[in-house]
Short mmCIF file of C-alpha atoms in Angstrom, two decimals:
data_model
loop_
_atom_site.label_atom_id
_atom_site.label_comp_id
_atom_site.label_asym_id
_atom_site.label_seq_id
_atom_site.Cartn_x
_atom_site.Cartn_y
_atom_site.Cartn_z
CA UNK A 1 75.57 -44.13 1.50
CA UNK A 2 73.79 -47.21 1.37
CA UNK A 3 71.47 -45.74 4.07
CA UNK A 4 70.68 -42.53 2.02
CA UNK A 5 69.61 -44.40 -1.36
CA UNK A 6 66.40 -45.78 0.33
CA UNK A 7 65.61 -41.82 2.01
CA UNK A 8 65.68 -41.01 -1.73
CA UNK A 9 63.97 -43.41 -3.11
CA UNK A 10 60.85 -42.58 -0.91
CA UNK A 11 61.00 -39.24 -1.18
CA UNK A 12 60.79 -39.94 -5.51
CA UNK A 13 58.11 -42.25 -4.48
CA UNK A 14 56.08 -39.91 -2.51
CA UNK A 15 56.38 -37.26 -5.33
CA UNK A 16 55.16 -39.22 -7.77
CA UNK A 17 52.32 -40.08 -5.90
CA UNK A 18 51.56 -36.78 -5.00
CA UNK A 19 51.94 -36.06 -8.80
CA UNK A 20 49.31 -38.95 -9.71
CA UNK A 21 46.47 -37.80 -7.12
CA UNK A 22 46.95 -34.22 -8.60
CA UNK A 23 46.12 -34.96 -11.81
CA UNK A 24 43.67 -37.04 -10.92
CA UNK A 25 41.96 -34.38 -8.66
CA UNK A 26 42.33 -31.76 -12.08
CA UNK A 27 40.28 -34.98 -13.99
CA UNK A 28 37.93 -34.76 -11.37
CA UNK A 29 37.25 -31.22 -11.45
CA UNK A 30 37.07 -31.53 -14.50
CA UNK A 31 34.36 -33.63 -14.78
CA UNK A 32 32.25 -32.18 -12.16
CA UNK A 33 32.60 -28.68 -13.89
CA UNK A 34 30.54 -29.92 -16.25
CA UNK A 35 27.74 -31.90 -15.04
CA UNK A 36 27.25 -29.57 -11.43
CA UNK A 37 27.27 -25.98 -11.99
CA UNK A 38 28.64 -23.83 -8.89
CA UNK A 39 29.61 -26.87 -7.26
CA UNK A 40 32.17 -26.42 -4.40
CA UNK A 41 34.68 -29.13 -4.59
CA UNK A 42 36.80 -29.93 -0.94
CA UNK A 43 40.37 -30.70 -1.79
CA UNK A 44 41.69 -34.32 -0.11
CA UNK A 45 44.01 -34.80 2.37
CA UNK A 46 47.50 -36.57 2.19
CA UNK A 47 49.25 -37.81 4.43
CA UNK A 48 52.88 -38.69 3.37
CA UNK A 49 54.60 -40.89 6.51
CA UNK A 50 58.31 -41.67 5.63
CA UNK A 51 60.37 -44.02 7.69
CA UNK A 52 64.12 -44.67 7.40
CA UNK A 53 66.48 -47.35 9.47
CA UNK A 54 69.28 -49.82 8.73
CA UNK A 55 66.79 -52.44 7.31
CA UNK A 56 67.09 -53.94 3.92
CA UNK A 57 64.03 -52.24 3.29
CA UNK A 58 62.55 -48.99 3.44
CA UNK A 59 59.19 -48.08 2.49
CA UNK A 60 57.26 -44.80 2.26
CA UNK A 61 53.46 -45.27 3.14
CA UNK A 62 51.01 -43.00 1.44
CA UNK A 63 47.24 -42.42 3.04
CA UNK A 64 44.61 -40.28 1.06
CA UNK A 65 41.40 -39.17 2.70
CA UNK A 66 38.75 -38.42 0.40
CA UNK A 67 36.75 -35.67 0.12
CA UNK A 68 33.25 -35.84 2.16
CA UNK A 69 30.45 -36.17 0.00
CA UNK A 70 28.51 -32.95 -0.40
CA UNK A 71 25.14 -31.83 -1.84
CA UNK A 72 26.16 -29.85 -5.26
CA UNK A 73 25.36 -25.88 -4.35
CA UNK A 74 22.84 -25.22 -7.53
CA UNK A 75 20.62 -21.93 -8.18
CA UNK A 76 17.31 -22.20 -9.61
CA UNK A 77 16.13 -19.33 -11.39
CA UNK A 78 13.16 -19.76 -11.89
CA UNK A 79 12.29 -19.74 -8.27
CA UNK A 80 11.19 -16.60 -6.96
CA UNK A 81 12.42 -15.60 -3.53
CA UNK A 82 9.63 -13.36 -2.65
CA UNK A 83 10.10 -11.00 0.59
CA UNK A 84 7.25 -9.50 1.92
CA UNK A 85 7.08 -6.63 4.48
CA UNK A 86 3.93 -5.13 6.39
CA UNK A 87 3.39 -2.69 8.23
CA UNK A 88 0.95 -2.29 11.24
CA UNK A 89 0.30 1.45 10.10
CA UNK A 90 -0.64 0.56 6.76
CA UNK A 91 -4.22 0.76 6.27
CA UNK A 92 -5.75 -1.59 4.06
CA UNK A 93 -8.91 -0.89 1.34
CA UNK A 94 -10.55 -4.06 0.77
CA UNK A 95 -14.18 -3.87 1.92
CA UNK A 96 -12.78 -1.26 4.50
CA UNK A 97 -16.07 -0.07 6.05
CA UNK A 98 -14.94 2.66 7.03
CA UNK A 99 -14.89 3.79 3.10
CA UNK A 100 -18.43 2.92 2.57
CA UNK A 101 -21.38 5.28 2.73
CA UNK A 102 -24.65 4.56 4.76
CA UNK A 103 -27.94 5.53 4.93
CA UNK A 104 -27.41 8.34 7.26
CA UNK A 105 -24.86 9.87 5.32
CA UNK A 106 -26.61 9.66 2.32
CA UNK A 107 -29.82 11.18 4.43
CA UNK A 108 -26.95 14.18 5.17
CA UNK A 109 -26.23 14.75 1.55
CA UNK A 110 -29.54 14.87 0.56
CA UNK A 111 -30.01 17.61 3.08
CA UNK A 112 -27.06 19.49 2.26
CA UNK A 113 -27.56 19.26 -1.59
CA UNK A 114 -31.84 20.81 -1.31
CA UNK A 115 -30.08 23.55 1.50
CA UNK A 116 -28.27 24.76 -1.23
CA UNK A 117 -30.52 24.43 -3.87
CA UNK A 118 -33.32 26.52 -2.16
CA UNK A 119 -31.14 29.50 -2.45
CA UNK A 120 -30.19 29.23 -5.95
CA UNK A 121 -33.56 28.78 -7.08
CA UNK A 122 -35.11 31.40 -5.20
CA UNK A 123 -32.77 33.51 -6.40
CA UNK A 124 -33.11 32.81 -9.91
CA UNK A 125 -36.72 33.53 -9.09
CA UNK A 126 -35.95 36.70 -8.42
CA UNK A 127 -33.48 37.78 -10.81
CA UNK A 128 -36.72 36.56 -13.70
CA UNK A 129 -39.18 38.50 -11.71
CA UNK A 130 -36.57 42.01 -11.50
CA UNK A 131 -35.10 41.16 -14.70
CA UNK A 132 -31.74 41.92 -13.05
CA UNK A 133 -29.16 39.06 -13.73
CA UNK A 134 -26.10 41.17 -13.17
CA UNK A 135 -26.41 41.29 -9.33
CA UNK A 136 -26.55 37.80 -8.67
CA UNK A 137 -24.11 36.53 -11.64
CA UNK A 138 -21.73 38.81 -9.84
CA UNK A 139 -22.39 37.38 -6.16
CA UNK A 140 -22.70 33.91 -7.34
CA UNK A 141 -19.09 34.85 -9.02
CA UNK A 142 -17.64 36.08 -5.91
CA UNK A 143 -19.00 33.39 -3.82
CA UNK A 144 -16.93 30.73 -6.19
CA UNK A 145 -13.98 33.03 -5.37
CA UNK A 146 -14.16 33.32 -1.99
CA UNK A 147 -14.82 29.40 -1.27
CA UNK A 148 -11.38 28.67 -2.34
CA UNK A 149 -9.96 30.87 0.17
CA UNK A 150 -12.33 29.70 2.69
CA UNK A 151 -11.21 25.95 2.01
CA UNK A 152 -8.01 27.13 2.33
CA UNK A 153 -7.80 28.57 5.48
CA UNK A 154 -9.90 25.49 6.79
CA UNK A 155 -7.67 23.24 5.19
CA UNK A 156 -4.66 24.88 6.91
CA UNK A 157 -5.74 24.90 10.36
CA UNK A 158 -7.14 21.15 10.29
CA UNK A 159 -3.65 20.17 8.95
CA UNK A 160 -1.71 22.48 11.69
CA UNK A 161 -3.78 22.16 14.94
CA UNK A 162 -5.81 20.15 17.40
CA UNK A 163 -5.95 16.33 17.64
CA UNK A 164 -8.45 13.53 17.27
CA UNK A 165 -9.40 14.66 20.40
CA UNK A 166 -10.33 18.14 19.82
CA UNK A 167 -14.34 19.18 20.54
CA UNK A 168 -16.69 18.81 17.28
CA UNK A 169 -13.80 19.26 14.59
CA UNK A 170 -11.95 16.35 16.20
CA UNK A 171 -12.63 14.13 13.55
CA UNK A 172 -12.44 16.16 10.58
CA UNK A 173 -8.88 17.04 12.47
CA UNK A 174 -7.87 13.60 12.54
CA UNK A 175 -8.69 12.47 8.76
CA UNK A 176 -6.78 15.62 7.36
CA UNK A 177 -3.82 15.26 9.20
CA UNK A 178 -4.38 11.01 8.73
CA UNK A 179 -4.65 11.92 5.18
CA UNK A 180 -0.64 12.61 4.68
CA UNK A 181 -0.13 9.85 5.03
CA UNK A 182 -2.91 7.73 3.42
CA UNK A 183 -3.69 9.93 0.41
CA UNK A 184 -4.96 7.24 -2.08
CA UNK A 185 -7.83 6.29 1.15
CA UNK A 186 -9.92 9.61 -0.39
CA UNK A 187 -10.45 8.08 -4.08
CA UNK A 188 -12.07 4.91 -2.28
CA UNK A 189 -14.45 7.16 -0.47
CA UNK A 190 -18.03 6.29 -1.42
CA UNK A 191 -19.82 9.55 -2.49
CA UNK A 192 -21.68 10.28 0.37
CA UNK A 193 -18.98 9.03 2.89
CA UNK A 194 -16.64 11.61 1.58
CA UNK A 195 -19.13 14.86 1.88
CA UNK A 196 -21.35 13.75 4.65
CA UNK A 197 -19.46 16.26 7.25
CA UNK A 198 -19.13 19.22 5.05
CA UNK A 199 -22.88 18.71 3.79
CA UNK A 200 -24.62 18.38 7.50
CA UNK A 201 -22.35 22.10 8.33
CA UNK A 202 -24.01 23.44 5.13
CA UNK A 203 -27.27 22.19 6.72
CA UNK A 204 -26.91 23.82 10.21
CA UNK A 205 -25.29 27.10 8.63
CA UNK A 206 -27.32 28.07 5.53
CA UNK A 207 -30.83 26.66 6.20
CA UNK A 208 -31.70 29.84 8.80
CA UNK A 209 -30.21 32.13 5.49
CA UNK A 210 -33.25 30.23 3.53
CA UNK A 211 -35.25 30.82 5.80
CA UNK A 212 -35.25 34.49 6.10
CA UNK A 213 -33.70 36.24 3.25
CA UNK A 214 -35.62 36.97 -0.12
CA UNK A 215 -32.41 39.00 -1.29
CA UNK A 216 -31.61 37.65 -4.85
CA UNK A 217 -28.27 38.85 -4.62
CA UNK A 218 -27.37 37.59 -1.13
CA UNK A 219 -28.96 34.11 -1.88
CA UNK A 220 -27.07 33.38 -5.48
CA UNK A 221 -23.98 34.46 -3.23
CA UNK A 222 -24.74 31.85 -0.28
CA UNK A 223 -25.93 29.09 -2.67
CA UNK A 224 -22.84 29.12 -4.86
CA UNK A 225 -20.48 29.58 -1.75
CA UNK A 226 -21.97 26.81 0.23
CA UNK A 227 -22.24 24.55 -2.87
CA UNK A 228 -18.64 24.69 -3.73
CA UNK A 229 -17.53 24.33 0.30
CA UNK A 230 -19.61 21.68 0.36
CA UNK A 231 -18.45 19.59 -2.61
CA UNK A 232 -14.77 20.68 -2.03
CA UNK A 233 -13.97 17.36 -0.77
CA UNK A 234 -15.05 15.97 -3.90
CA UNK A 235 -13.06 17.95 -5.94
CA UNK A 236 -10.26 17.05 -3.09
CA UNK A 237 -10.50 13.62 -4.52
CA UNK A 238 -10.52 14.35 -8.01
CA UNK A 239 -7.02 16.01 -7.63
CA UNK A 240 -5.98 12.76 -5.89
CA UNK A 241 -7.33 10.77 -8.94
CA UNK A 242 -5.61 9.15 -11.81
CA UNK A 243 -5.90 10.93 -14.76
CA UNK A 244 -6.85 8.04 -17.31
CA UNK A 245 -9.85 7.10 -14.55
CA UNK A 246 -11.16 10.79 -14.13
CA UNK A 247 -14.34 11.99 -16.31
CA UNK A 248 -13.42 13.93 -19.35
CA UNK A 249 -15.28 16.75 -18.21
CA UNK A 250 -13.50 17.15 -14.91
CA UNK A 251 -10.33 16.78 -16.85
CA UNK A 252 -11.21 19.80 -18.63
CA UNK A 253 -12.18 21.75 -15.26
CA UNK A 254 -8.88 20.94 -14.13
CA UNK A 255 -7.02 21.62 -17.19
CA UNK A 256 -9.20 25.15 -17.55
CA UNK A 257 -8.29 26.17 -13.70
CA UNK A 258 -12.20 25.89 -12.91
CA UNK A 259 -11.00 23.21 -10.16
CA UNK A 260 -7.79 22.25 -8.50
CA UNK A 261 -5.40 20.66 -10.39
CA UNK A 262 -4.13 17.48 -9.67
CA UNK A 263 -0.25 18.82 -10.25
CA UNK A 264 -1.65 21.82 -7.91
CA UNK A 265 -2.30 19.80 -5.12
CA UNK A 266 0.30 17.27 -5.86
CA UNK A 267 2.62 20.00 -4.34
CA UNK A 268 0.38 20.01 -0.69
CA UNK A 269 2.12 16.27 -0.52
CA UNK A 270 5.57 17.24 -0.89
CA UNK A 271 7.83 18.52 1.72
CA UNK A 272 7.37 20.72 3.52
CA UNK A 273 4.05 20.09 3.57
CA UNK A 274 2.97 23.72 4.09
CA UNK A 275 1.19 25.07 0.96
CA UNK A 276 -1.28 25.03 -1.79
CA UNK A 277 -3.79 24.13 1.14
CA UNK A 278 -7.04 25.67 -1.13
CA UNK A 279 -8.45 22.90 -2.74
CA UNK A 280 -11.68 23.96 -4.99
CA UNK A 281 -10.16 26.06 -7.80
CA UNK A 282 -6.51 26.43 -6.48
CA UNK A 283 -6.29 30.02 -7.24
CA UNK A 284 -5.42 31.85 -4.24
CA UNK A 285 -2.77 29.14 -3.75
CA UNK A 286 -0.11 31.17 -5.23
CA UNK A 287 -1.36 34.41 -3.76
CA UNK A 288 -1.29 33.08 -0.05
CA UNK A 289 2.24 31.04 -0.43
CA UNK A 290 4.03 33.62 -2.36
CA UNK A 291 2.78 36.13 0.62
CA UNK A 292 3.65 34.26 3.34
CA UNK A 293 -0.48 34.31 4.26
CA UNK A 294 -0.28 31.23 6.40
CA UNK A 295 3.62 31.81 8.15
CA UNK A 296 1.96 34.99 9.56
CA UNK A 297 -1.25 33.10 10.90
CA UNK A 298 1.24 30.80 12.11
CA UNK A 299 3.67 33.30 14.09
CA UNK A 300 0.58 35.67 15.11
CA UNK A 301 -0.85 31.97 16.75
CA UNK A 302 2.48 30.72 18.48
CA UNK A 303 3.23 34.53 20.32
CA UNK A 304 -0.42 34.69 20.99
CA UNK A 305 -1.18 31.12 22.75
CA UNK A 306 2.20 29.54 22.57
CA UNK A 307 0.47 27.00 20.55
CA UNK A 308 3.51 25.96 17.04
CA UNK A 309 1.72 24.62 14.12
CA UNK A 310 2.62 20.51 12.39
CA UNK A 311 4.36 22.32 9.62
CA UNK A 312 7.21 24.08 11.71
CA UNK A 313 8.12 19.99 12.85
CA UNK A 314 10.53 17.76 10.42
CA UNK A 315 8.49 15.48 8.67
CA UNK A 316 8.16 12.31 10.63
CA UNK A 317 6.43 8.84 9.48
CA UNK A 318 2.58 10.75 10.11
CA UNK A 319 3.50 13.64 7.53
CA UNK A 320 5.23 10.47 4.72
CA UNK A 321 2.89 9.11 2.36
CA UNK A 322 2.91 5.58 2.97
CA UNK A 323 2.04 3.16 0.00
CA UNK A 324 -0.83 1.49 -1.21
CA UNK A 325 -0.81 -2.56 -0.79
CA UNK A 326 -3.38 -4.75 -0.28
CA UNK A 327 -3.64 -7.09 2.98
CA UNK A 328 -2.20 -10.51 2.84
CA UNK A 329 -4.49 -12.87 5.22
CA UNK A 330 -2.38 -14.50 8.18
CA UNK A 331 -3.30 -17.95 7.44
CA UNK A 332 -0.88 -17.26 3.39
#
């Protein structure tokens, strides 16, 4: 009996002390809840060691460890945690030179622009001389129409076929089909940098018309059809553009159908990728996609030369618009 009392008396012992460290533990919490917030606190460890014999005395020895000091885990908010991702693909537009026109394209335009004025003016010369306006109102008319198709069809085989590497349309290939994917690129086109191609073909193709025909009709039909081919990648870029940084007067082309919309040709960018190609009025868009036009081009080509056109392929990362940022130089 005698040897149990002193068992029992350490085992009170070591409860109370148990007791006393956790309230003193709940005061320190306490405390640090309210000068550290989200602060991780590290319980302490006890050892209790409890020893019993025959000897008078008996005694319970308690050890505490405390907790390891450790830095308070805080949140600032107002730091920002910025994360940054670039891409090698992504082309950037600041002082791309690419972008920029030079002298020889602007030498091209200025060519392109008098080939196509010759024919209008001669034939305006004409029509005053025979008093007959009718003829070449109506050719001019039908030469509007017919440019829209003809930038259509273009359009579509540029976007479907050949490669960087295809003879003399190789790089008029490879900026179409590069343009899928870097849209925006066309609205930081210089002037003459954008029509430069389009306005040395006009050259080639309608200076021998100039030349040799004195028809009134035939020229106000060649003038206005070259004119609008010509400047179709201008009115390319205006679909492109933003609506609050577009002139008011091409607003109200756009809005009156007189040249593609930019909701029109908004469409060309979406999958599948494989309509509204026309791009100076827009209005055999709807006649060529709702008749399959293009799908039978397509099938005639592949049974014909085996060749399957970029539209008939899922969408990969060449056909997905990738987004606008600006560079960020290495040594940020």
């Amino acid at each position: 009996m005698s040897s149990i009392l002193p068992q029992n008396h350490a085992i009170r012992s070591s409860q109370r002390a148990l007791d006393k460290i956790g309230t003193i533990q709940r005061r320190s919490s306490t405390n640090r809840a309210k000068n550290t917030s989200r602060q991780v606190l590290l319980p302490a460890r006890v050892y209790c060691i409890s020893s019993s014999s025959s000897s008078s005395s008996n005694i319970a020895t308690i050890t505490t460890k405390p907790p390891p000091v450790s830095k308070p885990l805080t949140y600032d908010p107002l730091t920002p945690i910025t994360k940054i991702k670039t891409s090698n693909n992504t082309r950037s537009v600041l002082n791309d030179p690419s972008l920029k026109s030079t002298w020889a394209h602007r030498a091209w335009m200025a060519s392109g622009c008098t080939t196509v004025l010759i024919p209008l003016a001669r034939s305006a010369a004409g029509a005053l001389d025979s008093h007959m306006w009718a003829g070449p109102l109506i050719a001019g008319f039908i030469g509007y129409i017919l440019s829209d198709l003809a930038s259509g069809i273009y359009h579509w085989g540029i976007d479907n076929y050949g490669s960087a590497k295809t003879p003399v349309f190789g790089a008029q290939i490879d900026a179409f089909q590069g343009h899928h994917k870097w849209p925006w690129t066309i609205t930081r086109r210089e002037f003459s940098n954008n029509l430069h191609s389009l306005a040395r073909a006009v050259t080639f193709t309608v200076l021998p018309i100039d030349l040799f025909c004195k028809d009134p009709t035939t020229l106000a039909f060649v003038g206005v059809c070259s004119g609008c081919i010509m400047f179709s990648q201008q009115f390319h870029s205006w679909a492109h553009g933003t609506k609050s940084k577009l002139p008011p007067m091409v607003l109200a082309l756009q809005d009156a159908g007189i040249l593609v919309s930019r909701e029109q040709h908004a469409a060309h960018h979406r999958v599948p990728y494989n309509n509204n190609y026309c791009i100076v009025s827009g209005i055999w868009n709807s006649i060529l996609d709702e008749s399959k036009f293009f799908e039978l081009l397509e099938m005639i080509f592949f049974f014909k030369f085996g060749v399957r056109p970029r539209s008939w392929s899922e969408p990969n990362s060449e056909w997905i618009e990738e987004t606008e940022i600006q560079s960020i130089p290495a040594s940020h």
